[in-house]
Amino acid sequence: MTAADLLAELDTIQPWHLDFYQDLHRHPELSFQEVRTAGLVSDRLSHLGYDVHTGIGGTGLVGVLHNGDGPTVLARADMDALPVREATGLPYASTATGTDSTGHQTPVMHACGHDMHVTCLLAAAQLMADHRDAWSGTFIALFQPAEELGTGARTMVEDGLADVIPKPDVALGQHVIGLPHDTVASRPGAALSAADSIRITLHGRGTHGSMPHYGIDPILLGSAVVMRLNAIVSRELPPGHFGIVTVGSFQSGSKSNVIPETATLLLNLRAYDDRTRQQLRDAIERIVKAECEASGSPAPPEFDYTNAFPLTENSLDAYEKVSAAFTEHFGNEAILMKPSTVSEDFSDIPRALGAPYLYWIWGGFDPDTYRRAEADGTLSKVIPGNHASTFAPVPEPTFRTGASAMTVALMSYLARRS
Ligand code: ZN
Ligand code: ZN
């Protein structure tokens, strides 16, 4: 039995999965609060005969299926939703609310398609469980919390993931995005950027606005910092070399005639290799410290590295093997994805387990609409990006493409060779 034979069975399980997807979409849960989702996944995996381990890193779980000799393959889906008010108008749109980490009530929506990831991986898990004669080895289906925070994968690793699963020979992950639903794409090497978020506190000395000479103005200091930071990419990286430094927030003071004590900057940086990432971090710290020195700041600046996303750097071997299988199954040339400036924490898992990995993207939108918008130059208006309140993959055939891609990739390692 080949991957194609296995996928012919997809039709028989499809109605169940579409209901399941719409139910998940109606009931999104914020990062580290994926209790209901994890419960549904756990029930399904147990029912299918997997050894299920729950509560890894909070709501994370794995299902392990041992099926004779052969490689061990791990596939991962993320489960969390976002604090976004859904505006899709779909009959199965979310009206859910949740409590965020600061205690505030917020609308919640699956605006990044993680409900689709969960459904596709469960479908692949069902096909693998129903057709054990077709393959040999060990399959690990992993469902992680809190991808949106960049900490869910790491939390599972730190909570002893390696103690409950065998070491995988390869790890696989996928994401649905604003592409046509007939498109599956990957690339060897750096596929998604590494990212850091940094909170920087600058210290001045508060005084009356009419007597600036008694104080040290953190707003002026912060302004100089922001101007200098924006020269890092243009003046310190070679032309054409990718890097991003964004100041996303600059807060200080609350009254026109008070020079405040401090200023706080929130920064985000992106890079396609760890050397550039380190170069950006070093340049930021150097500039901030020097500007504080120049202003006579009474205390050194504080750097708090908050969200950190690892680099997603696909294995060449895994890319060659899986993209050949995609080409054979989907019948078109393997599509090479462009490196993307977005970030993911998936690679924290294979990195910690010492396994090579492959991450790919697939589309969730009508191909004709997409290609017309692309030709008109209206893509950004017509196809919503991930995290938009209108992000709504077409359930079918997006599900079919995602479930097929995952199954084909799994079978490229696990299919029984006669
Ligand atoms: Zn996201
Ligand atoms: Zn996502």
Coordinates of C-alpha atoms and ligand atoms in Angstrom, one line a residue:
M1 CA 0.0 0.0 0.0
T2 CA 1.4 3.4 -1.0
A3 CA 0.8 6.9 0.3
A4 CA -1.7 7.3 -2.6
D5 CA -3.7 4.2 -1.5
L6 CA -3.7 5.5 2.0
L7 CA -5.0 8.8 0.9
A8 CA -7.8 7.2 -1.1
E9 CA -9.2 6.4 2.4
L10 CA -9.3 10.1 3.2
D11 CA -12.8 10.3 1.7
T12 CA -14.2 7.8 4.2
I13 CA -13.1 9.9 7.2
Q14 CA -13.6 13.3 5.7
P15 CA -17.1 14.3 7.1
W16 CA -15.9 13.6 10.6
H17 CA -12.9 15.9 10.2
L18 CA -14.8 18.8 8.7
D19 CA -17.1 18.8 11.7
F20 CA -14.2 18.5 14.0
Y21 CA -12.4 21.5 12.3
Q22 CA -15.5 23.7 12.5
D23 CA -16.0 22.7 16.2
L24 CA -12.4 23.7 17.0
H25 CA -12.9 26.9 15.1
R26 CA -15.9 27.7 17.2
H27 CA -14.1 27.0 20.4
P28 CA -10.6 28.6 20.1
E29 CA -8.4 28.8 23.2
L30 CA -5.6 31.1 24.1
S31 CA -2.0 30.0 24.5
F32 CA -1.4 27.5 27.4
Q33 CA -5.2 27.3 27.9
E34 CA -5.8 24.7 25.2
V35 CA -7.6 22.4 27.6
R36 CA -10.7 21.5 25.6
T37 CA -8.7 21.1 22.4
A38 CA -6.1 18.9 24.1
G39 CA -8.9 16.8 25.6
L40 CA -10.5 16.2 22.2
V41 CA -7.2 15.3 20.6
S42 CA -6.3 13.0 23.5
D43 CA -9.7 11.2 23.3
R44 CA -9.3 10.7 19.5
L45 CA -5.7 9.4 19.7
S46 CA -6.6 7.0 22.6
H47 CA -9.5 5.7 20.5
L48 CA -7.2 5.1 17.6
G49 CA -4.9 3.1 19.7
Y50 CA -2.0 5.5 20.4
D51 CA -0.1 5.6 23.6
V52 CA -1.1 9.0 24.8
H53 CA 1.0 11.2 27.2
T54 CA -0.8 14.4 28.2
G55 CA 0.1 17.4 30.3
I56 CA 3.6 17.9 28.8
G57 CA 4.4 21.6 29.2
G58 CA 0.9 22.4 30.4
T59 CA -1.6 21.4 27.7
G60 CA 0.9 19.7 25.3
L61 CA 0.4 16.0 24.4
V62 CA 1.9 13.3 22.3
G63 CA 0.4 10.1 20.8
V64 CA 2.9 7.4 20.0
L65 CA 2.2 4.5 17.7
H66 CA 4.8 1.7 17.6
N67 CA 4.5 -0.4 14.5
G68 CA 7.5 -2.7 14.1
D69 CA 11.0 -1.9 12.9
G70 CA 11.9 1.2 11.0
P71 CA 12.4 4.9 11.5
T72 CA 10.8 7.1 14.1
V73 CA 9.0 10.1 12.7
L74 CA 7.6 13.0 14.7
A75 CA 4.9 15.3 13.3
R76 CA 3.8 18.4 15.1
A77 CA 0.7 20.6 15.2
D78 CA 0.2 23.7 17.3
M79 CA -3.2 24.2 19.1
D80 CA -3.5 27.8 20.3
A81 CA -5.6 30.7 19.1
L82 CA -5.2 34.5 19.3
P83 CA -6.8 37.4 21.1
V84 CA -8.6 38.6 18.0
R85 CA -12.3 39.4 17.4
E86 CA -13.4 37.3 14.5
A87 CA -14.9 39.2 11.5
T88 CA -15.2 36.4 9.0
G89 CA -19.0 36.2 9.1
L90 CA -18.8 32.4 8.8
P91 CA -21.6 30.2 10.2
Y92 CA -19.0 28.6 12.4
A93 CA -17.3 31.8 13.4
S94 CA -16.0 32.1 17.0
T95 CA -17.8 34.3 19.5
A96 CA -15.6 33.0 22.3
T97 CA -13.8 35.1 24.8
G98 CA -10.9 34.3 27.1
T99 CA -8.7 35.8 29.8
D100 CA -5.3 36.8 28.7
S101 CA -2.1 36.5 30.8
T102 CA -2.7 40.0 32.2
G103 CA -6.2 39.1 33.5
H104 CA -8.1 41.0 30.7
Q105 CA -11.1 39.5 28.9
T106 CA -10.6 39.4 25.2
P107 CA -12.3 37.9 22.2
V108 CA -10.5 34.8 20.9
M109 CA -10.2 33.5 17.3
H110 CA -8.3 30.8 15.4
A111 CA -6.8 33.6 13.2
C112 CA -3.6 31.6 12.4
G113 CA -5.2 28.3 11.3
H114 CA -3.9 26.2 14.1
D115 CA -7.4 24.5 14.2
M116 CA -6.6 23.3 10.6
H117 CA -3.2 22.0 11.7
V118 CA -4.7 20.0 14.5
T119 CA -7.4 18.5 12.2
C120 CA -4.9 17.6 9.5
L121 CA -2.5 15.9 11.9
L122 CA -5.4 14.0 13.5
A123 CA -6.5 12.8 10.0
A124 CA -3.0 11.6 9.2
A125 CA -2.9 9.9 12.6
Q126 CA -6.1 8.1 11.8
L127 CA -4.9 7.0 8.4
M128 CA -1.6 5.7 10.0
A129 CA -3.6 3.8 12.7
D130 CA -6.1 2.3 10.3
H131 CA -3.5 1.1 7.9
R132 CA -0.6 -0.3 9.9
D133 CA 0.0 -2.9 7.2
A134 CA 1.2 0.0 4.9
W135 CA 4.1 1.1 7.0
S136 CA 6.7 0.1 9.6
G137 CA 8.4 2.1 12.3
T138 CA 7.2 4.5 15.0
F139 CA 5.0 7.5 14.5
I140 CA 4.8 10.3 17.1
A141 CA 1.9 12.8 16.7
L142 CA 2.8 15.9 18.9
F143 CA 0.3 18.6 19.7
Q144 CA 1.9 21.7 21.3
P145 CA 0.5 24.6 23.2
A146 CA 1.4 28.3 22.9
E147 CA 3.1 28.6 19.5
E148 CA 1.9 32.2 19.4
L149 CA 4.0 33.1 22.4
G150 CA 7.1 31.3 21.0
T151 CA 7.4 29.3 24.2
G152 CA 5.1 26.3 23.8
A153 CA 7.6 24.0 22.1
R154 CA 10.4 24.9 24.6
T155 CA 8.0 24.3 27.5
M156 CA 7.3 20.8 26.3
V157 CA 11.0 20.1 26.0
E158 CA 11.8 21.5 29.4
D159 CA 8.9 19.4 30.9
G160 CA 10.6 16.2 29.9
L161 CA 9.3 15.5 26.4
A162 CA 12.4 13.4 25.6
D163 CA 11.6 11.1 28.5
V164 CA 8.2 10.0 27.1
I165 CA 9.0 9.6 23.4
P166 CA 11.7 7.7 21.5
K167 CA 14.3 9.9 19.7
P168 CA 12.9 10.8 16.3
D169 CA 14.9 10.4 13.1
V170 CA 13.1 13.3 11.6
A171 CA 10.5 15.9 12.7
L172 CA 7.8 17.4 10.4
G173 CA 5.7 20.5 10.8
Q174 CA 3.3 22.5 8.5
H175 CA 1.4 25.8 8.4
V176 CA -1.6 27.0 6.5
I177 CA -1.2 30.5 5.0
G178 CA -2.6 33.0 2.5
L179 CA -1.7 30.9 -0.6
P180 CA -3.9 29.0 -3.1
H181 CA -5.1 25.7 -1.6
D182 CA -3.4 23.7 -4.3
T183 CA 0.0 25.0 -3.2
V184 CA 2.4 23.2 -0.9
A185 CA 5.9 24.7 -0.7
S186 CA 9.1 24.3 1.3
R187 CA 12.8 25.1 1.0
P188 CA 16.1 23.7 2.2
G189 CA 18.0 25.8 4.7
A190 CA 16.6 28.9 6.4
A191 CA 12.9 29.0 5.7
L192 CA 11.5 31.2 8.6
S193 CA 13.4 33.9 10.4
A194 CA 14.7 33.9 13.9
A195 CA 13.1 36.6 16.0
D196 CA 13.6 38.3 19.4
S197 CA 11.5 40.8 21.2
I198 CA 13.4 43.0 23.6
R199 CA 12.1 45.4 26.3
I200 CA 14.6 48.2 26.9
T201 CA 14.2 50.5 29.9
L202 CA 16.1 53.8 29.7
H203 CA 16.8 55.8 32.9
G204 CA 16.6 59.6 33.0
R205 CA 16.0 61.9 35.9
G206 CA 12.6 63.4 36.4
T207 CA 12.1 67.2 36.8
H208 CA 9.7 70.0 36.1
G209 CA 9.2 70.7 32.4
S210 CA 10.2 74.4 33.0
M211 CA 13.6 73.3 34.5
P212 CA 15.1 70.8 32.1
H213 CA 18.6 71.5 33.3
Y214 CA 17.8 69.8 36.6
G215 CA 16.9 66.5 34.9
I216 CA 18.0 64.0 32.3
D217 CA 15.3 63.7 29.7
P218 CA 14.6 60.0 28.8
I219 CA 12.3 61.0 25.9
L220 CA 15.2 62.9 24.2
L221 CA 17.5 60.0 25.0
G222 CA 14.9 57.5 23.7
S223 CA 14.5 59.5 20.5
A224 CA 18.2 59.4 19.8
V225 CA 18.2 55.6 20.4
V226 CA 15.3 55.1 18.0
M227 CA 17.1 57.1 15.3
R228 CA 20.3 55.2 15.7
L229 CA 18.7 51.8 15.9
N230 CA 17.2 52.4 12.5
A231 CA 20.7 52.7 11.0
I232 CA 21.8 49.2 12.1
V233 CA 20.3 47.4 9.1
S234 CA 21.1 50.1 6.5
R235 CA 24.7 50.9 7.8
E236 CA 26.0 47.7 9.5
L237 CA 24.6 44.8 7.5
P238 CA 25.9 44.3 3.9
P239 CA 23.5 45.6 1.2
G240 CA 21.0 42.9 0.4
H241 CA 21.6 40.9 3.6
F242 CA 18.4 40.3 5.4
G243 CA 17.7 41.7 8.8
I244 CA 14.9 43.7 10.5
V245 CA 15.0 45.9 13.6
T246 CA 11.6 47.4 14.4
V247 CA 10.8 49.7 17.4
G248 CA 7.1 48.7 17.9
S249 CA 6.5 50.8 21.1
F250 CA 8.0 53.8 22.7
Q251 CA 6.4 54.9 26.0
S252 CA 7.4 57.6 28.4
G253 CA 5.7 60.3 30.5
S254 CA 2.1 61.4 30.9
K255 CA 2.0 65.1 31.2
S256 CA 3.2 68.1 29.2
N257 CA 5.2 69.8 32.0
V258 CA 6.8 66.8 33.6
I259 CA 10.1 65.4 32.4
P260 CA 9.6 61.7 33.3
E261 CA 12.0 59.3 35.0
T262 CA 12.2 56.5 32.4
A263 CA 11.3 55.5 28.9
T264 CA 10.5 52.0 27.6
L265 CA 11.1 50.8 24.1
L266 CA 9.8 47.5 22.7
L267 CA 11.9 46.1 19.9
N268 CA 11.5 43.2 17.5
L269 CA 14.3 41.8 15.4
R270 CA 14.5 39.2 12.6
A271 CA 17.3 37.3 10.9
Y272 CA 17.9 34.3 8.7
D273 CA 21.0 33.1 10.6
D274 CA 22.2 33.0 14.1
R275 CA 25.3 35.1 13.3
T276 CA 23.2 38.0 12.0
R277 CA 20.8 37.6 14.9
Q278 CA 23.8 38.0 17.3
Q279 CA 25.2 40.9 15.3
L280 CA 21.8 42.7 15.6
R281 CA 21.5 42.1 19.3
D282 CA 25.1 43.3 19.9
A283 CA 24.5 46.5 17.8
I284 CA 21.3 47.3 19.7
E285 CA 23.0 46.9 23.1
R286 CA 26.1 48.9 22.0
I287 CA 24.0 51.8 20.6
V288 CA 21.6 51.9 23.6
K289 CA 24.5 51.9 26.2
A290 CA 26.4 54.5 24.2
E291 CA 23.4 56.8 24.0
C292 CA 22.7 56.4 27.7
E293 CA 26.4 57.3 28.4
A294 CA 26.1 60.3 26.0
S295 CA 23.0 61.6 28.0
G296 CA 24.6 61.1 31.4
S297 CA 21.9 58.5 32.3
P298 CA 22.0 57.9 36.1
A299 CA 21.6 54.1 35.7
P300 CA 22.6 51.6 33.0
P301 CA 19.8 50.6 30.6
E302 CA 18.0 47.3 31.2
F303 CA 17.5 44.7 28.4
D304 CA 14.8 42.2 28.9
Y305 CA 14.7 39.6 26.1
T306 CA 11.0 38.5 26.1
N307 CA 9.7 36.4 23.2
A308 CA 12.5 34.5 21.3
F309 CA 11.7 32.4 18.3
P310 CA 14.4 30.1 16.9
L311 CA 15.5 30.0 13.3
T312 CA 13.7 27.5 11.2
E313 CA 16.4 25.9 9.1
N314 CA 15.2 22.9 7.1
S315 CA 17.4 19.8 6.6
L316 CA 18.6 19.3 3.0
D317 CA 18.1 15.6 3.2
A318 CA 14.5 15.9 4.6
Y319 CA 13.7 18.5 2.0
E320 CA 14.9 16.3 -0.9
K321 CA 13.1 13.3 0.3
V322 CA 9.8 14.9 1.1
S323 CA 9.6 17.4 -1.8
A324 CA 10.2 14.5 -4.2
A325 CA 7.2 12.7 -2.5
F326 CA 5.1 15.9 -2.8
T327 CA 6.0 16.2 -6.5
E328 CA 5.0 12.7 -7.1
H329 CA 1.7 13.0 -5.2
F330 CA 0.5 16.5 -6.1
G331 CA 1.7 16.0 -9.7
N332 CA 3.4 19.4 -10.2
E333 CA 6.9 20.6 -9.7
A334 CA 7.9 21.0 -6.1
I335 CA 7.3 24.6 -5.2
L336 CA 10.2 26.4 -3.6
M337 CA 9.0 28.8 -0.9
K338 CA 10.8 32.1 -0.5
P339 CA 12.4 32.6 2.9
S340 CA 9.7 34.1 5.1
T341 CA 10.2 36.9 7.6
V342 CA 7.7 35.3 10.0
S343 CA 8.9 33.0 12.8
E344 CA 7.9 29.7 14.5
D345 CA 9.0 27.8 17.6
F346 CA 8.6 24.4 16.0
S347 CA 12.3 23.9 15.5
D348 CA 12.9 24.1 19.3
I349 CA 11.6 20.5 19.5
P350 CA 13.8 18.7 16.9
R351 CA 16.8 20.9 18.0
A352 CA 16.4 19.7 21.6
L353 CA 16.0 16.1 20.5
G354 CA 18.9 16.2 18.0
A355 CA 16.8 15.5 15.0
P356 CA 16.8 17.0 11.5
Y357 CA 13.5 18.6 10.5
L358 CA 11.3 19.9 7.7
Y359 CA 8.7 22.6 7.8
W360 CA 6.5 23.5 4.9
I361 CA 3.6 25.8 4.2
W362 CA 0.4 25.2 2.3
G363 CA -2.4 27.4 1.1
G364 CA -6.0 27.8 2.3
F365 CA -7.6 30.0 -0.3
D366 CA -9.4 29.7 -3.7
P367 CA -6.7 29.5 -6.4
D368 CA -8.7 31.5 -9.0
T369 CA -9.4 34.4 -6.6
Y370 CA -5.7 34.3 -5.5
R371 CA -4.3 34.4 -9.0
R372 CA -6.6 37.1 -10.2
A373 CA -5.7 39.3 -7.2
E374 CA -2.0 38.6 -7.8
A375 CA -2.4 39.7 -11.4
D376 CA -4.3 42.9 -10.3
G377 CA -1.8 43.7 -7.6
T378 CA -4.7 43.5 -5.0
L379 CA -3.4 40.4 -3.1
S380 CA -3.0 42.1 0.2
K381 CA -6.7 43.4 0.0
V382 CA -8.2 40.2 -1.2
I383 CA -6.4 37.4 0.7
P384 CA -6.2 38.1 4.4
G385 CA -2.9 37.4 6.1
N386 CA -2.5 35.1 9.2
H387 CA -3.7 36.9 12.4
A388 CA -6.2 39.0 10.5
S389 CA -9.8 39.0 11.9
T390 CA -10.9 37.9 8.4
F391 CA -8.4 35.0 8.0
A392 CA -10.6 32.1 6.9
P393 CA -9.1 29.1 5.0
V394 CA -11.7 27.3 2.9
P395 CA -12.3 24.2 4.9
E396 CA -12.3 21.9 1.9
P397 CA -10.0 21.3 0.0
T398 CA -7.6 23.0 2.4
F399 CA -8.1 20.1 4.8
R400 CA -7.5 17.6 2.0
T401 CA -4.2 19.3 0.9
G402 CA -2.9 19.6 4.5
A403 CA -3.9 16.1 5.5
S404 CA -2.4 14.7 2.3
A405 CA 0.8 16.7 2.6
M406 CA 1.3 15.4 6.1
T407 CA 0.5 11.8 5.2
V408 CA 2.7 11.8 2.1
A409 CA 5.6 13.2 4.1
L410 CA 5.1 10.6 6.8
M411 CA 5.0 7.8 4.3
S412 CA 8.1 9.0 2.5
Y413 CA 9.9 7.8 5.7
L414 CA 7.7 5.0 7.0
A415 CA 6.2 3.2 4.0
R416 CA 6.9 -0.5 4.1
R417 CA 9.4 -1.4 1.4
S418 CA 8.7 -4.7 -0.2
Ligands
ZN1 ZN 0.4 32.9 14.3
ZN2 ZN 0.5 30.1 13.3

